[in-house]
Amino acid sequence: MAPPTAQHHPSGDPDLVVGHEHREVTGGWLRPTVFGMVDGLVSNFGLIAGVAAASSGARPVMIAGVAGLLSGAFSMGSGEYVSVRSQNESMRAEVEVERLELKHNPEAELAELTQIYIDRGVDPELAQLVAEQLSVDPVQALEIHAKEELGVDIHDLPNPWVASGASFLSFSLGALLPLLPFLFGADVLWLAAILTLTGLFVTGAITARFTTRPWYYAGGRQLALGAVTFAVTYGIGHLIGANVV
C-alpha cells in the first residue's frame, strides 16, 4: 500500500484535510500473479479433465498434471521475464531518443511540451511558462517528456525478475490445486473440479480489491469462464477416449 498523503486544504482552513491512499499495483507483480494463478487453474484442470475423460485410473492423470504444472510454470516464468525485459529495453530506447532530442533540438521539445499543456486546457502563456521552468533541469525535463509523451515513469519500470517469480509461483499454486486429489490417490475428478472452481472464484474475488468491480461479480465471472473451459476439454476427452472417470 502506498503511503497516505495528507495536507491542509488550499483554503487554509486547518480543519480541512485532503488526502488519500493508493493501492500498490506497480512493480510488475499484479498482472503476472493474477494471470499465472488463473492460467494454472484453468490450463491444468483442463488437461487433467481431458486425460481423465480419455483414460482409466489416477496414474495417467497424475503424470499429465505434474507435467502440466512443471512445463507451464517454467514457460510462464521465462515468458514473463523475456516479455518484461524486452518491454523495458524498448522503453529505454525510446527514452534515449527523447534524451538526444532534448540535447540537440531543445526548442522543438519545448514547443512540444508547451503544446501538450495547451491541449490539456492550460492558457498558452502559462503553458509556455510552465514548460520553460520544467525544462531548466535536463534530468527533470527528460522525466517530464517521458511521462507526457511515452506515458512512462523512467524510475518505476516493472522488474522482470519480480514478474517472472510472481508468474512462476502463482501458476504453480494454481496448477497444484486440481492435481491434489490425484497426488493423494483419489481417483475422483469432481473433487478436483470443486477445488479448481473454488480457486477461480477466490482469485477473481481477490482481484476485485484492485478494481471497482464487486468481489462477487469478479469471482463469478472467473468461475463461469473456467467452467466453460472445463466442459469443453472434458467433452473432447470423452469423445476421443473409451473411459470416463
XYZ file of C-alpha atoms in Angstrom:
245
model
C 0.000 0.000 0.000
C 1.390 3.400 -0.971
C 1.917 5.797 1.954
C -1.027 8.073 2.624
C -0.783 11.679 1.522
C -2.402 14.302 3.683
C -2.184 18.085 3.537
C -4.287 21.031 4.550
C -6.964 22.264 2.205
C -5.824 25.081 -0.153
C -8.313 27.402 1.509
C -6.047 27.457 4.560
C -8.633 26.041 6.929
C -6.635 23.800 9.352
C -9.711 21.648 9.984
C -9.988 20.663 6.317
C -7.508 17.961 5.362
C -7.291 16.423 1.933
C -5.570 13.122 1.324
C -5.996 9.607 0.045
C -4.241 6.298 -0.317
C -3.419 4.332 -3.443
C -3.146 0.570 -3.690
C 0.280 -0.735 -4.664
C -0.184 -2.030 -8.217
C 3.196 -1.210 -9.726
C 6.411 -3.202 -9.804
C 5.254 -5.730 -12.390
C 3.737 -8.269 -9.967
C -0.051 -7.889 -10.143
C -0.748 -8.872 -13.738
C 1.576 -11.912 -13.831
C 0.321 -13.078 -10.433
C -3.335 -12.997 -11.440
C -2.651 -14.321 -14.920
C -0.397 -17.078 -13.611
C -2.874 -18.234 -10.981
C -5.822 -18.301 -13.373
C -3.799 -19.909 -16.150
C -2.516 -22.568 -13.772
C -6.003 -23.402 -12.542
C -7.691 -23.422 -15.925
C -4.997 -24.991 -18.088
C -4.012 -27.764 -15.694
C -7.544 -28.721 -14.796
C -8.417 -28.646 -18.479
C -5.509 -31.023 -19.093
C -6.499 -33.217 -16.160
C -10.142 -33.298 -17.217
C -9.267 -34.229 -20.766
C -6.911 -37.032 -19.710
C -9.346 -38.278 -17.063
C -12.135 -38.485 -19.611
C -9.975 -40.455 -22.034
C -8.258 -42.870 -19.626
C -8.851 -45.071 -16.609
C -7.114 -44.794 -13.263
C -5.431 -41.932 -11.452
C -1.853 -42.550 -12.615
C -2.149 -41.160 -16.177
C -3.984 -38.133 -14.807
C -1.357 -37.552 -12.126
C 1.503 -37.799 -14.641
C -0.227 -35.405 -17.030
C -0.996 -32.975 -14.200
C 2.567 -32.919 -12.873
C 3.929 -32.458 -16.383
C 1.465 -29.641 -16.987
C 2.440 -27.950 -13.733
C 6.188 -28.083 -14.344
C 6.157 -27.193 -18.016
C 3.595 -24.441 -17.535
C 5.364 -22.866 -14.555
C 8.730 -22.697 -16.310
C 7.100 -21.475 -19.502
C 5.194 -18.739 -17.683
C 8.196 -17.651 -15.635
C 10.606 -17.439 -18.554
C 7.978 -15.877 -20.791
C 7.226 -13.133 -18.283
C 10.918 -12.391 -17.795
C 11.609 -12.081 -21.522
C 8.423 -10.093 -22.096
C 9.012 -7.531 -19.340
C 12.745 -7.292 -20.069
C 12.046 -6.646 -23.762
C 9.397 -4.067 -22.905
C 11.794 -2.226 -20.599
C 14.579 -2.280 -23.184
C 12.228 -0.929 -25.810
C 11.060 1.812 -23.461
C 14.616 2.767 -22.562
C 15.422 3.048 -26.261
C 12.531 5.476 -26.706
C 13.662 7.459 -23.659
C 17.133 7.685 -25.197
C 15.556 9.193 -28.311
C 13.974 11.837 -26.097
C 17.313 12.462 -24.383
C 19.011 13.128 -27.733
C 16.168 15.351 -28.902
C 16.365 17.430 -25.726
C 20.103 17.802 -26.234
C 20.156 18.604 -29.949
C 16.729 20.162 -30.534
C 15.619 21.754 -27.247
C 13.475 24.469 -28.870
C 11.280 21.960 -30.659
C 10.943 19.858 -27.498
C 9.993 22.957 -25.520
C 7.337 23.824 -28.083
C 6.086 20.234 -27.993
C 5.740 20.248 -24.202
C 4.026 23.631 -24.318
C 1.513 22.327 -26.844
C 0.795 19.280 -24.665
C -0.261 21.549 -21.796
C -2.252 23.791 -24.129
C -4.125 20.750 -25.430
C -4.979 19.931 -21.834
C -6.655 23.284 -21.390
C -3.834 25.380 -19.903
C -3.639 29.012 -21.008
C -0.948 29.318 -23.739
C 1.139 31.870 -21.845
C 1.006 29.827 -18.641
C 1.745 26.638 -20.576
C 4.819 28.279 -22.080
C 5.983 29.442 -18.655
C 5.464 26.026 -17.037
C 7.229 24.231 -19.886
C 10.195 26.603 -19.636
C 10.518 26.119 -15.895
C 10.297 22.341 -16.154
C 12.925 22.332 -18.889
C 15.606 24.167 -16.885
C 16.879 20.946 -15.311
C 17.827 18.446 -18.066
C 17.128 15.449 -15.818
C 13.691 16.724 -14.864
C 12.988 17.658 -18.472
C 13.672 14.093 -19.588
C 11.410 12.706 -16.859
C 8.594 15.075 -17.845
C 8.858 14.321 -21.558
C 8.934 10.575 -20.892
C 5.764 10.822 -18.823
C 3.912 13.166 -21.154
C 4.917 11.648 -24.489
C 5.549 7.999 -23.638
C 3.357 7.616 -20.561
C 6.172 6.053 -18.539
C 7.990 6.803 -15.296
C 11.643 6.093 -16.100
C 12.314 5.419 -12.406
C 9.465 2.934 -11.998
C 9.729 0.390 -14.788
C 8.433 -3.117 -13.950
C 11.019 -5.547 -12.600
C 11.368 -8.588 -14.901
C 12.562 -10.812 -12.033
C 9.549 -9.864 -9.928
C 7.221 -10.558 -12.846
C 8.929 -13.869 -13.579
C 8.863 -15.051 -9.964
C 5.263 -13.971 -9.450
C 4.169 -15.784 -12.593
C 6.121 -18.956 -11.781
C 4.852 -19.238 -8.212
C 1.252 -18.298 -8.910
C 0.998 -20.690 -11.862
C 2.478 -23.488 -9.752
C -0.030 -22.862 -6.974
C -2.951 -22.684 -9.372
C -1.896 -25.829 -11.250
C -1.392 -27.713 -7.993
C -4.969 -27.343 -6.761
C -6.697 -29.602 -9.316
C -3.821 -32.066 -9.019
C -4.018 -32.538 -5.249
C -6.697 -35.275 -5.145
C -4.751 -37.417 -7.613
C -1.451 -36.918 -5.784
C -3.127 -38.401 -2.723
C -4.550 -41.324 -4.676
C -8.135 -40.109 -5.025
C -9.463 -41.063 -8.446
C -12.329 -38.532 -8.431
C -12.499 -35.715 -10.941
C -15.346 -33.938 -9.178
C -13.134 -33.159 -6.171
C -10.513 -31.612 -8.436
C -13.278 -29.618 -10.100
C -14.515 -28.273 -6.773
C -11.008 -27.229 -5.730
C -10.372 -25.562 -9.075
C -13.660 -23.691 -9.253
C -13.205 -22.522 -5.671
C -9.706 -21.321 -6.516
C -11.009 -19.440 -9.548
C -13.756 -17.749 -7.566
C -11.388 -16.733 -4.764
C -8.797 -15.433 -7.245
C -11.400 -13.371 -9.060
C -12.773 -12.032 -5.767
C -9.282 -11.002 -4.625
C -8.561 -9.155 -7.875
C -11.689 -7.081 -7.261
C -9.727 -5.364 -4.499
C -7.697 -3.632 -7.201
C -10.702 -2.684 -9.331
C -14.114 -1.086 -8.957
C -15.954 -4.375 -9.553
C -17.743 -6.058 -6.612
C -15.992 -9.193 -5.373
C -18.890 -11.499 -6.195
C -19.017 -10.251 -9.797
C -15.278 -10.705 -10.373
C -15.306 -14.109 -8.695
C -18.399 -15.300 -10.541
C -17.056 -14.142 -13.893
C -13.833 -16.074 -13.399
C -15.725 -19.146 -12.224
C -18.011 -19.077 -15.272
C -15.118 -18.769 -17.731
C -13.327 -21.647 -16.046
C -16.444 -23.830 -16.101
C -16.802 -23.359 -19.870
C -13.177 -24.367 -20.388
C -13.588 -27.479 -18.252
C -16.744 -28.548 -20.075
C -15.076 -28.214 -23.464
C -11.881 -30.091 -22.554
C -13.748 -32.847 -20.730
C -16.106 -33.228 -23.654
C -13.244 -33.534 -26.125
C -11.507 -36.080 -23.897
C -14.713 -38.061 -23.637
C -15.186 -38.112 -27.400
C -11.706 -39.462 -28.111
C -11.462 -41.811 -25.147
C -13.142 -45.015 -24.172
C -13.458 -44.493 -20.416
C -14.944 -41.713 -18.345
C -13.913 -41.121 -14.732
